[in-house]
Tab-separated table of C-alpha atoms in Angstrom:
chain	number	residue	atom	x	y	z
A	405	UNK	CA	0.000	0.000	0.000
A	406	UNK	CA	1.409	3.373	-0.978
A	407	UNK	CA	1.671	5.908	1.811
A	408	UNK	CA	-0.352	9.011	0.963
A	409	UNK	CA	1.678	12.174	0.477
A	410	UNK	CA	1.310	14.597	3.368
A	411	UNK	CA	-0.976	17.492	2.646
A	412	UNK	CA	-0.696	21.228	3.261
A	413	UNK	CA	-3.480	23.702	2.568
A	414	UNK	CA	-2.375	26.969	1.027
A	415	UNK	CA	-4.889	29.755	1.676
A	416	UNK	CA	-4.260	32.686	-0.633
A	417	UNK	CA	-5.834	35.956	-1.773
A	418	UNK	CA	-5.162	37.417	-5.217
A	419	UNK	CA	-4.842	40.959	-3.889
A	420	UNK	CA	-2.109	39.990	-1.426
A	421	UNK	CA	1.512	40.812	-2.235
A	422	UNK	CA	3.004	38.055	-0.134
A	423	UNK	CA	0.548	35.540	-1.600
A	424	UNK	CA	2.267	36.326	-4.920
A	425	UNK	CA	5.674	35.352	-3.523
A	426	UNK	CA	4.192	32.265	-1.900
A	427	UNK	CA	2.292	31.086	-4.977
A	428	UNK	CA	5.326	31.363	-7.240
A	429	UNK	CA	7.742	29.592	-4.913
A	430	UNK	CA	5.533	26.989	-3.264
A	431	UNK	CA	5.426	24.136	-5.768
A	432	UNK	CA	9.172	23.727	-6.087
A	433	UNK	CA	9.603	23.780	-2.306
A	434	UNK	CA	6.666	21.404	-1.785
A	435	UNK	CA	7.991	18.992	-4.365
A	436	UNK	CA	11.388	18.948	-2.656
A	437	UNK	CA	9.656	18.305	0.675
A	438	UNK	CA	7.372	15.590	-0.746
A	439	UNK	CA	4.274	17.509	0.320
A	440	UNK	CA	1.082	17.861	-1.673
A	441	UNK	CA	-0.446	21.351	-1.790
A	442	UNK	CA	-4.147	22.036	-1.683
A	443	UNK	CA	-4.718	25.470	-3.238
A	444	UNK	CA	-7.445	27.313	-1.312
A	445	UNK	CA	-8.537	30.642	-2.807
A	446	UNK	CA	-10.520	32.871	-0.461
A	447	UNK	CA	-11.326	36.541	0.073
A	448	UNK	CA	-9.488	38.556	2.677
A	449	UNK	CA	-11.833	41.539	2.340
A	450	UNK	CA	-14.658	40.121	4.493
A	451	UNK	CA	-12.118	39.014	7.121
A	452	UNK	CA	-10.514	42.473	7.185
A	453	UNK	CA	-13.953	44.106	7.409
A	454	UNK	CA	-14.768	41.873	10.386
A	455	UNK	CA	-11.628	43.357	12.020
A	456	UNK	CA	-12.908	46.861	11.321
A	457	UNK	CA	-10.677	47.596	8.315
A	458	UNK	CA	-12.097	48.933	5.065
A	459	UNK	CA	-8.863	48.503	3.115
A	460	UNK	CA	-5.464	46.815	3.401
A	461	UNK	CA	-3.493	47.479	6.603
A	462	UNK	CA	-0.697	48.525	4.226
A	463	UNK	CA	-2.884	51.479	3.264
A	464	UNK	CA	-4.208	52.126	6.759
A	465	UNK	CA	-0.688	52.352	8.184
A	466	UNK	CA	1.518	54.266	5.676
A	467	UNK	CA	4.896	53.476	7.309
A	468	UNK	CA	4.002	49.782	7.292
A	469	UNK	CA	2.944	50.073	3.650
A	470	UNK	CA	6.187	51.784	2.600
A	471	UNK	CA	8.233	49.083	4.333
A	472	UNK	CA	6.172	46.329	2.671
A	473	UNK	CA	6.682	47.664	-0.864
A	474	UNK	CA	10.398	48.096	-0.295
A	475	UNK	CA	10.563	44.578	1.146
A	476	UNK	CA	8.687	43.248	-1.894
A	477	UNK	CA	11.230	44.951	-4.180
A	478	UNK	CA	14.097	43.288	-2.339
A	479	UNK	CA	12.397	39.886	-2.182
A	480	UNK	CA	11.352	39.883	-5.837
A	481	UNK	CA	14.880	40.839	-6.851
A	482	UNK	CA	16.312	38.004	-4.770
A	483	UNK	CA	13.798	35.512	-6.219
A	484	UNK	CA	14.110	36.759	-9.802
A	485	UNK	CA	10.422	37.691	-9.924
A	486	UNK	CA	9.098	40.784	-11.693
A	487	UNK	CA	7.297	43.435	-9.656
A	488	UNK	CA	5.043	46.178	-11.007
A	489	UNK	CA	3.149	47.868	-8.223
A	490	UNK	CA	-0.584	47.553	-8.957
A	491	UNK	CA	-2.545	50.802	-8.998
A	492	UNK	CA	-4.836	51.048	-7.176
A	493	UNK	CA	-3.840	48.720	-4.361
A	494	UNK	CA	-5.370	46.417	-3.382
A	495	UNK	CA	-7.526	45.522	-6.366
A	496	UNK	CA	-10.855	43.773	-6.204
A	497	UNK	CA	-10.077	40.072	-6.354
A	498	UNK	CA	-13.628	38.756	-6.455
A	499	UNK	CA	-13.706	37.615	-10.089
A	500	UNK	CA	-10.262	36.016	-9.977
A	501	UNK	CA	-11.163	34.183	-6.758
A	502	UNK	CA	-14.400	32.860	-8.271
A	503	UNK	CA	-12.482	31.651	-11.314
A	504	UNK	CA	-9.968	29.940	-9.027
A	505	UNK	CA	-12.869	28.175	-7.311
A	506	UNK	CA	-13.877	26.797	-10.722
A	507	UNK	CA	-10.255	25.804	-11.240
A	508	UNK	CA	-10.281	23.952	-7.952
A	509	UNK	CA	-13.306	21.979	-9.080
A	510	UNK	CA	-11.749	21.249	-12.487
A	511	UNK	CA	-8.140	20.658	-11.449
A	512	UNK	CA	-6.314	23.701	-12.855
A	513	UNK	CA	-6.360	26.014	-9.838
A	514	UNK	CA	-2.566	26.001	-9.369
A	515	UNK	CA	-1.722	26.793	-12.999
A	516	UNK	CA	-4.331	29.562	-13.206
A	517	UNK	CA	-3.418	31.088	-9.839
A	518	UNK	CA	0.293	31.253	-10.607
A	519	UNK	CA	-0.393	32.850	-14.001
A	520	UNK	CA	-2.877	35.291	-12.452
A	521	UNK	CA	-0.412	36.385	-9.746
A	522	UNK	CA	2.377	36.785	-12.270
A	523	UNK	CA	0.152	38.919	-14.493
A	524	UNK	CA	-1.149	41.083	-11.676
A	525	UNK	CA	2.133	41.747	-9.883
A	526	UNK	CA	4.509	41.253	-12.811
A	527	UNK	CA	2.827	43.337	-15.533
A	528	UNK	CA	0.450	45.749	-13.806
A	529	UNK	CA	-2.581	44.529	-15.777
A	530	UNK	CA	-5.632	45.001	-13.600
A	531	UNK	CA	-6.750	42.041	-11.557
A	532	UNK	CA	-10.305	43.363	-11.490
A	533	UNK	CA	-10.587	43.633	-15.299
A	534	UNK	CA	-12.460	40.640	-16.801
A	535	UNK	CA	-10.246	41.026	-19.889
A	536	UNK	CA	-7.164	40.325	-17.744
A	537	UNK	CA	-8.760	37.241	-16.219
A	538	UNK	CA	-9.839	36.046	-19.694
A	539	UNK	CA	-6.308	36.585	-21.012
A	540	UNK	CA	-4.819	34.522	-18.193
A	541	UNK	CA	-7.361	31.737	-18.745
A	542	UNK	CA	-6.437	31.654	-22.445
A	543	UNK	CA	-2.752	31.512	-21.546
A	544	UNK	CA	-3.583	28.434	-19.479
A	545	UNK	CA	-5.218	26.802	-22.513
A	546	UNK	CA	-8.736	27.204	-21.119
A	547	UNK	CA	-11.940	28.400	-22.773
A	548	UNK	CA	-12.277	31.795	-21.100
A	549	UNK	CA	-15.920	32.414	-21.924
A	550	UNK	CA	-16.967	28.995	-20.620
A	551	UNK	CA	-15.062	29.486	-17.380
A	552	UNK	CA	-16.274	33.063	-16.849
A	553	UNK	CA	-19.856	31.859	-17.281
A	554	UNK	CA	-19.311	29.176	-14.669
A	555	UNK	CA	-17.667	31.703	-12.349
A	556	UNK	CA	-20.852	33.796	-12.453
A	557	UNK	CA	-23.112	30.959	-11.258
A	558	UNK	CA	-24.696	31.010	-7.837
A	559	UNK	CA	-23.012	27.699	-6.975
A	560	UNK	CA	-19.531	29.144	-7.494
A	561	UNK	CA	-20.355	32.372	-5.655
A	562	UNK	CA	-21.611	30.273	-2.756
A	563	UNK	CA	-18.530	28.015	-2.809
A	564	UNK	CA	-16.272	31.067	-2.491
A	565	UNK	CA	-18.332	32.448	0.385
A	566	UNK	CA	-18.102	29.049	2.076
A	567	UNK	CA	-14.316	28.968	1.567
A	568	UNK	CA	-13.952	32.388	3.187
A	569	UNK	CA	-16.146	31.296	6.098
A	570	UNK	CA	-14.032	28.147	6.429
A	571	UNK	CA	-10.837	30.222	6.456
A	572	UNK	CA	-12.241	32.401	9.235
A	573	UNK	CA	-13.284	29.340	11.245
A	574	UNK	CA	-9.794	27.849	10.876
A	575	UNK	CA	-8.228	30.983	12.365
A	576	UNK	CA	-7.062	32.625	9.146
A	577	UNK	CA	-6.574	36.386	9.603
A	578	UNK	CA	-4.215	37.200	6.715
A	579	UNK	CA	-2.690	35.751	3.576
A	580	UNK	CA	-0.914	33.628	2.728
A	581	UNK	CA	-1.684	31.099	5.443
A	582	UNK	CA	-0.571	27.466	5.461
A	583	UNK	CA	-2.562	24.887	7.424
A	584	UNK	CA	-1.372	21.319	7.964
A	585	UNK	CA	-3.669	18.294	8.151
A	586	UNK	CA	-3.585	18.417	11.971
A	587	UNK	CA	-4.759	22.058	11.977
A	588	UNK	CA	-1.344	23.614	12.675
A	589	UNK	CA	-1.445	27.126	11.203
A	590	UNK	CA	1.462	29.103	9.763
A	591	UNK	CA	0.887	32.709	8.752
A	592	UNK	CA	2.926	34.393	6.064
A	593	UNK	CA	5.233	33.584	3.201
A	594	UNK	CA	8.146	33.617	5.664
A	595	UNK	CA	6.809	30.417	7.235
A	596	UNK	CA	6.644	28.391	4.012
A	597	UNK	CA	9.562	26.110	4.841
A	598	UNK	CA	8.419	25.534	8.418
A	599	UNK	CA	4.898	24.708	7.255
A	600	UNK	CA	6.217	22.205	4.715
A	601	UNK	CA	8.448	20.660	7.344
A	602	UNK	CA	5.539	20.378	9.765
A	603	UNK	CA	3.324	18.772	7.117
A	604	UNK	CA	6.026	16.263	6.259
A	605	UNK	CA	6.973	15.260	9.786
A	606	UNK	CA	3.331	15.090	10.848
A	607	UNK	CA	2.792	12.432	8.200
A	608	UNK	CA	6.008	10.635	9.101
A	609	UNK	CA	4.926	10.387	12.725
A	610	UNK	CA	1.809	8.310	12.122
B	1145	UNK	CA	43.967	52.552	7.835
B	1146	UNK	CA	41.518	50.067	9.251
B	1147	UNK	CA	38.157	49.896	7.522
B	1148	UNK	CA	35.355	50.584	10.030
B	1149	UNK	CA	32.996	47.690	10.631
B	1150	UNK	CA	29.638	48.179	8.975
B	1151	UNK	CA	26.906	49.242	11.326
B	1152	UNK	CA	23.312	48.129	11.796
B	1153	UNK	CA	20.864	49.772	14.183
B	1154	UNK	CA	18.638	47.382	16.087
B	1155	UNK	CA	15.456	49.090	17.297
B	1156	UNK	CA	13.753	47.021	19.954
B	1157	UNK	CA	10.953	47.218	22.522
B	1158	UNK	CA	11.016	45.176	25.733
B	1159	UNK	CA	7.330	44.299	25.498
B	1160	UNK	CA	7.728	42.787	22.025
B	1161	UNK	CA	7.840	39.020	21.620
B	1162	UNK	CA	9.796	39.044	18.375
B	1163	UNK	CA	12.257	41.549	19.846
B	1164	UNK	CA	13.061	38.784	22.344
B	1165	UNK	CA	13.959	36.352	19.562
B	1166	UNK	CA	15.929	39.046	17.772
B	1167	UNK	CA	17.870	40.201	20.830
B	1168	UNK	CA	18.933	36.683	21.770
B	1169	UNK	CA	20.068	35.662	18.276
B	1170	UNK	CA	21.480	38.883	16.896
B	1171	UNK	CA	25.004	39.044	18.286
B	1172	UNK	CA	26.092	35.635	17.035
B	1173	UNK	CA	24.692	36.352	13.570
B	1174	UNK	CA	26.197	39.850	13.510
B	1175	UNK	CA	29.575	38.545	14.571
B	1176	UNK	CA	29.512	35.971	11.766
B	1177	UNK	CA	28.570	38.726	9.308
B	1178	UNK	CA	31.224	41.130	10.602
B	1179	UNK	CA	28.586	43.747	11.410
B	1180	UNK	CA	28.523	45.970	14.480
B	1181	UNK	CA	25.144	46.365	16.176
B	1182	UNK	CA	23.887	49.580	17.670
B	1183	UNK	CA	21.253	48.688	20.270
B	1184	UNK	CA	18.419	51.233	20.173
B	1185	UNK	CA	15.773	50.853	22.866
B	1186	UNK	CA	12.534	52.743	22.210
B	1187	UNK	CA	8.856	52.623	23.154
B	1188	UNK	CA	6.333	51.149	20.757
B	1189	UNK	CA	3.373	52.370	22.829
B	1190	UNK	CA	3.400	55.977	21.580
B	1191	UNK	CA	3.808	54.741	17.984
B	1192	UNK	CA	0.891	52.328	18.354
B	1193	UNK	CA	-1.229	55.073	19.924
B	1194	UNK	CA	-0.437	57.336	16.946
B	1195	UNK	CA	-1.894	54.527	14.790
B	1196	UNK	CA	-5.043	54.517	16.920
B	1197	UNK	CA	-4.236	51.390	18.929
B	1198	UNK	CA	-4.476	51.344	22.717
B	1199	UNK	CA	-2.823	47.921	23.091
B	1200	UNK	CA	-0.867	45.383	21.066
B	1201	UNK	CA	-2.359	44.344	17.716
B	1202	UNK	CA	-1.982	40.790	19.056
B	1203	UNK	CA	-4.655	41.689	21.618
B	1204	UNK	CA	-6.775	43.758	19.232
B	1205	UNK	CA	-6.973	40.883	16.713
B	1206	UNK	CA	-7.403	37.609	18.650
B	1207	UNK	CA	-6.777	35.228	15.714
B	1208	UNK	CA	-3.534	37.061	14.980
B	1209	UNK	CA	-2.607	36.872	18.643
B	1210	UNK	CA	-3.263	33.131	18.880
B	1211	UNK	CA	-1.134	32.515	15.775
B	1212	UNK	CA	1.673	34.670	17.186
B	1213	UNK	CA	1.844	32.797	20.507
B	1214	UNK	CA	1.836	29.447	18.722
B	1215	UNK	CA	4.536	30.704	16.362
B	1216	UNK	CA	6.593	31.879	19.340
B	1217	UNK	CA	6.299	28.408	20.898
B	1218	UNK	CA	7.576	26.789	17.701
B	1219	UNK	CA	10.358	29.342	17.201
B	1220	UNK	CA	11.559	29.211	20.802
B	1221	UNK	CA	11.628	25.419	20.655
B	1222	UNK	CA	13.656	25.526	17.437
B	1223	UNK	CA	16.082	28.083	18.907
B	1224	UNK	CA	16.346	26.382	22.296
B	1225	UNK	CA	14.973	29.453	24.088
B	1226	UNK	CA	12.602	29.288	27.069
B	1227	UNK	CA	9.128	30.802	26.747
B	1228	UNK	CA	6.788	31.692	29.593
B	1229	UNK	CA	3.900	33.775	28.361
B	1230	UNK	CA	3.886	37.067	30.298
B	1231	UNK	CA	0.628	37.928	32.032
B	1232	UNK	CA	-0.651	40.497	31.365
B	1233	UNK	CA	0.586	41.062	27.846
B	1234	UNK	CA	2.074	43.414	26.871
B	1235	UNK	CA	3.681	44.744	30.032
B	1236	UNK	CA	4.698	48.323	30.630
B	1237	UNK	CA	8.257	48.601	29.369
B	1238	UNK	CA	8.939	52.186	30.392
B	1239	UNK	CA	11.332	51.481	33.272
B	1240	UNK	CA	13.296	48.811	31.407
B	1241	UNK	CA	13.616	51.094	28.379
B	1242	UNK	CA	14.882	53.978	30.517
B	1243	UNK	CA	17.437	51.658	32.119
B	1244	UNK	CA	18.526	50.526	28.655
B	1245	UNK	CA	19.049	54.178	27.717
B	1246	UNK	CA	21.430	54.470	30.680
B	1247	UNK	CA	23.082	51.278	29.454
B	1248	UNK	CA	23.545	52.791	26.030
B	1249	UNK	CA	25.292	55.778	27.592
B	1250	UNK	CA	27.470	53.543	29.785
B	1251	UNK	CA	28.189	50.709	27.326
B	1252	UNK	CA	26.228	47.795	28.793
B	1253	UNK	CA	22.979	48.088	26.837
B	1254	UNK	CA	23.409	44.754	25.008
B	1255	UNK	CA	24.171	42.692	28.101
B	1256	UNK	CA	21.325	44.234	30.091
B	1257	UNK	CA	18.807	43.976	27.251
B	1258	UNK	CA	19.534	40.308	26.583
B	1259	UNK	CA	19.235	39.487	30.284
B	1260	UNK	CA	16.033	41.545	30.580
B	1261	UNK	CA	14.401	39.775	27.620
B	1262	UNK	CA	15.425	36.372	28.904
B	1263	UNK	CA	13.960	37.156	32.322
B	1264	UNK	CA	10.719	38.573	30.974
B	1265	UNK	CA	9.947	35.906	28.377
B	1266	UNK	CA	11.854	33.023	29.894
B	1267	UNK	CA	10.757	33.163	33.552
B	1268	UNK	CA	7.523	35.184	33.640
B	1269	UNK	CA	8.906	37.692	36.144
B	1270	UNK	CA	7.174	41.007	35.520
B	1271	UNK	CA	8.939	43.467	33.268
B	1272	UNK	CA	7.142	46.367	34.941
B	1273	UNK	CA	8.285	45.417	38.447
B	1274	UNK	CA	11.278	47.521	39.588
B	1275	UNK	CA	12.447	44.485	41.589
B	1276	UNK	CA	12.766	42.492	38.353
B	1277	UNK	CA	14.750	45.260	36.682
B	1278	UNK	CA	16.974	45.548	39.772
B	1279	UNK	CA	17.532	41.778	39.760
B	1280	UNK	CA	18.598	41.833	36.124
B	1281	UNK	CA	20.936	44.764	36.743
B	1282	UNK	CA	22.549	42.858	39.609
B	1283	UNK	CA	22.919	39.782	37.393
B	1284	UNK	CA	24.826	42.018	34.986
B	1285	UNK	CA	27.194	43.071	37.776
B	1286	UNK	CA	25.760	46.579	37.991
B	1287	UNK	CA	24.793	48.687	40.996
B	1288	UNK	CA	21.012	48.542	40.664
B	1289	UNK	CA	20.199	51.460	42.950
B	1290	UNK	CA	22.655	53.739	41.184
B	1291	UNK	CA	21.278	52.830	37.753
B	1292	UNK	CA	17.638	53.101	38.822
B	1293	UNK	CA	18.346	56.579	40.192
B	1294	UNK	CA	19.898	57.592	36.897
B	1295	UNK	CA	16.965	56.085	34.990
B	1296	UNK	CA	14.611	58.380	36.902
B	1297	UNK	CA	16.398	61.570	35.860
B	1298	UNK	CA	14.799	64.026	33.467
B	1299	UNK	CA	17.769	63.666	31.096
B	1300	UNK	CA	17.182	59.936	30.667
B	1301	UNK	CA	13.414	60.333	30.322
B	1302	UNK	CA	14.031	62.930	27.630
B	1303	UNK	CA	16.598	60.726	25.853
B	1304	UNK	CA	14.050	57.905	25.623
B	1305	UNK	CA	11.384	60.251	24.285
B	1306	UNK	CA	13.882	61.489	21.693
B	1307	UNK	CA	14.741	57.912	20.698
B	1308	UNK	CA	11.068	57.102	20.161
B	1309	UNK	CA	10.621	60.283	18.096
B	1310	UNK	CA	13.702	59.322	16.078
B	1311	UNK	CA	12.300	55.831	15.468
B	1312	UNK	CA	9.058	57.329	14.202
B	1313	UNK	CA	10.910	59.731	11.923
B	1314	UNK	CA	12.965	56.850	10.489
B	1315	UNK	CA	9.789	54.978	9.535
B	1316	UNK	CA	9.693	52.502	12.413
B	1317	UNK	CA	6.176	51.134	12.948
B	1318	UNK	CA	6.879	47.892	14.823
B	1319	UNK	CA	9.614	45.973	16.586
B	1320	UNK	CA	12.158	44.702	16.025
B	1321	UNK	CA	13.320	46.927	13.181
B	1322	UNK	CA	16.798	46.916	11.678
B	1323	UNK	CA	18.102	50.050	9.934
B	1324	UNK	CA	21.346	50.115	7.944
B	1325	UNK	CA	23.670	53.122	7.750
B	1326	UNK	CA	22.133	54.152	4.411
B	1327	UNK	CA	18.629	54.192	5.914
B	1328	UNK	CA	17.481	50.836	4.487
B	1329	UNK	CA	14.820	49.507	6.870
B	1330	UNK	CA	14.005	45.872	7.627
B	1331	UNK	CA	11.005	45.100	9.786
B	1332	UNK	CA	10.801	41.973	11.872
B	1333	UNK	CA	12.977	39.241	13.297
B	1334	UNK	CA	12.485	37.306	10.051
B	1335	UNK	CA	14.599	39.899	8.208
B	1336	UNK	CA	17.623	39.634	10.505
B	1337	UNK	CA	19.868	37.862	8.003
B	1338	UNK	CA	18.874	40.125	5.123
B	1339	UNK	CA	19.493	43.225	7.226
B	1340	UNK	CA	22.942	41.965	8.216
B	1341	UNK	CA	23.709	41.140	4.585
B	1342	UNK	CA	22.611	44.590	3.489
B	1343	UNK	CA	24.725	46.289	6.173
B	1344	UNK	CA	27.763	44.262	5.161
B	1345	UNK	CA	27.492	44.740	1.406
B	1346	UNK	CA	26.662	48.432	1.792
B	1347	UNK	CA	29.981	48.908	3.542
B	1348	UNK	CA	31.819	46.772	0.986
B	1349	UNK	CA	30.461	48.902	-1.863
B	1350	UNK	CA	32.068	52.177	-0.763
């Protein structure tokens, strides 16, 4: 009997800068660690609003925002990733998240999400423009109009709301967040290696 | 002519959990990197109040707080550091910060600060209790009553206020924060190695 690969859930938000870094580095690291990633798109907006914020904390606290953008410049340079600061920031991620929910159902969520992040943060094309989302779907070899129709169905809207509720119930308060099969939660791109290590050793211990 | 060692300012707050990790790991890492550390005690309270917060964000946002304490448990275990969660949290750090200002003037700020952090987060003794501060001073071989008298002088109070104003003007919004000689700012214990690398290569480039 083959031992199942340990699993790590990756909760991400398309408007989140550090979700970009996480999404574009995760698969290589997970493969090296022998961990399977479950891509979990959700919306941070409702979670932030529940905390009393009407925009990103990087906008609410300007010094924190300045430090974040400078840190992103340094990190992207070190990782060889492009960075074009989206204007405005953050952008409405609702459509992209609904499309990712369809991708989760159909098995292409990782490919779409990586391409979407790279387009948003690497080219400056607007995340909230349906033409951008359609372009990314086409780049992934998908029928954009079919997928966008599915993304507009009540079932998909409801699945995304349920995912966001699930994130909240699991203790998610920011993105990216990694959650191991035993519920252990790791917040932030900086914890990627520790989360993968936890997922792997948790499986090894059973 | 001897080349001066590159310098990195380490801005820390005694009430801050991640300042504890930073303070107890910094000197070994800085020594390996050939970087000299300038220990800069300041108060985060006035900076948080300027952001509209009357306590730590880890108290204001419970899910964030739970994740932080769990992360501290994992990090302390990995680093071999003790962790006793201070109650209440955060504790008033005014006296310890004033004493550290005296230590900066007299050359023992690093030794005192490390011992103070280890006592606060490793034993649960109260940071805001003058007896705790006196105990730590004695452990450092200092005359506690002399130092506590100095710490109560208007000159020291004013020096701490000036340090906090300076932190704010440099863009500090949390602790720990590392600032290189060229003004490059790195927020958080997780950026310790990058900050040291920046300080070192900045000096090598001149």
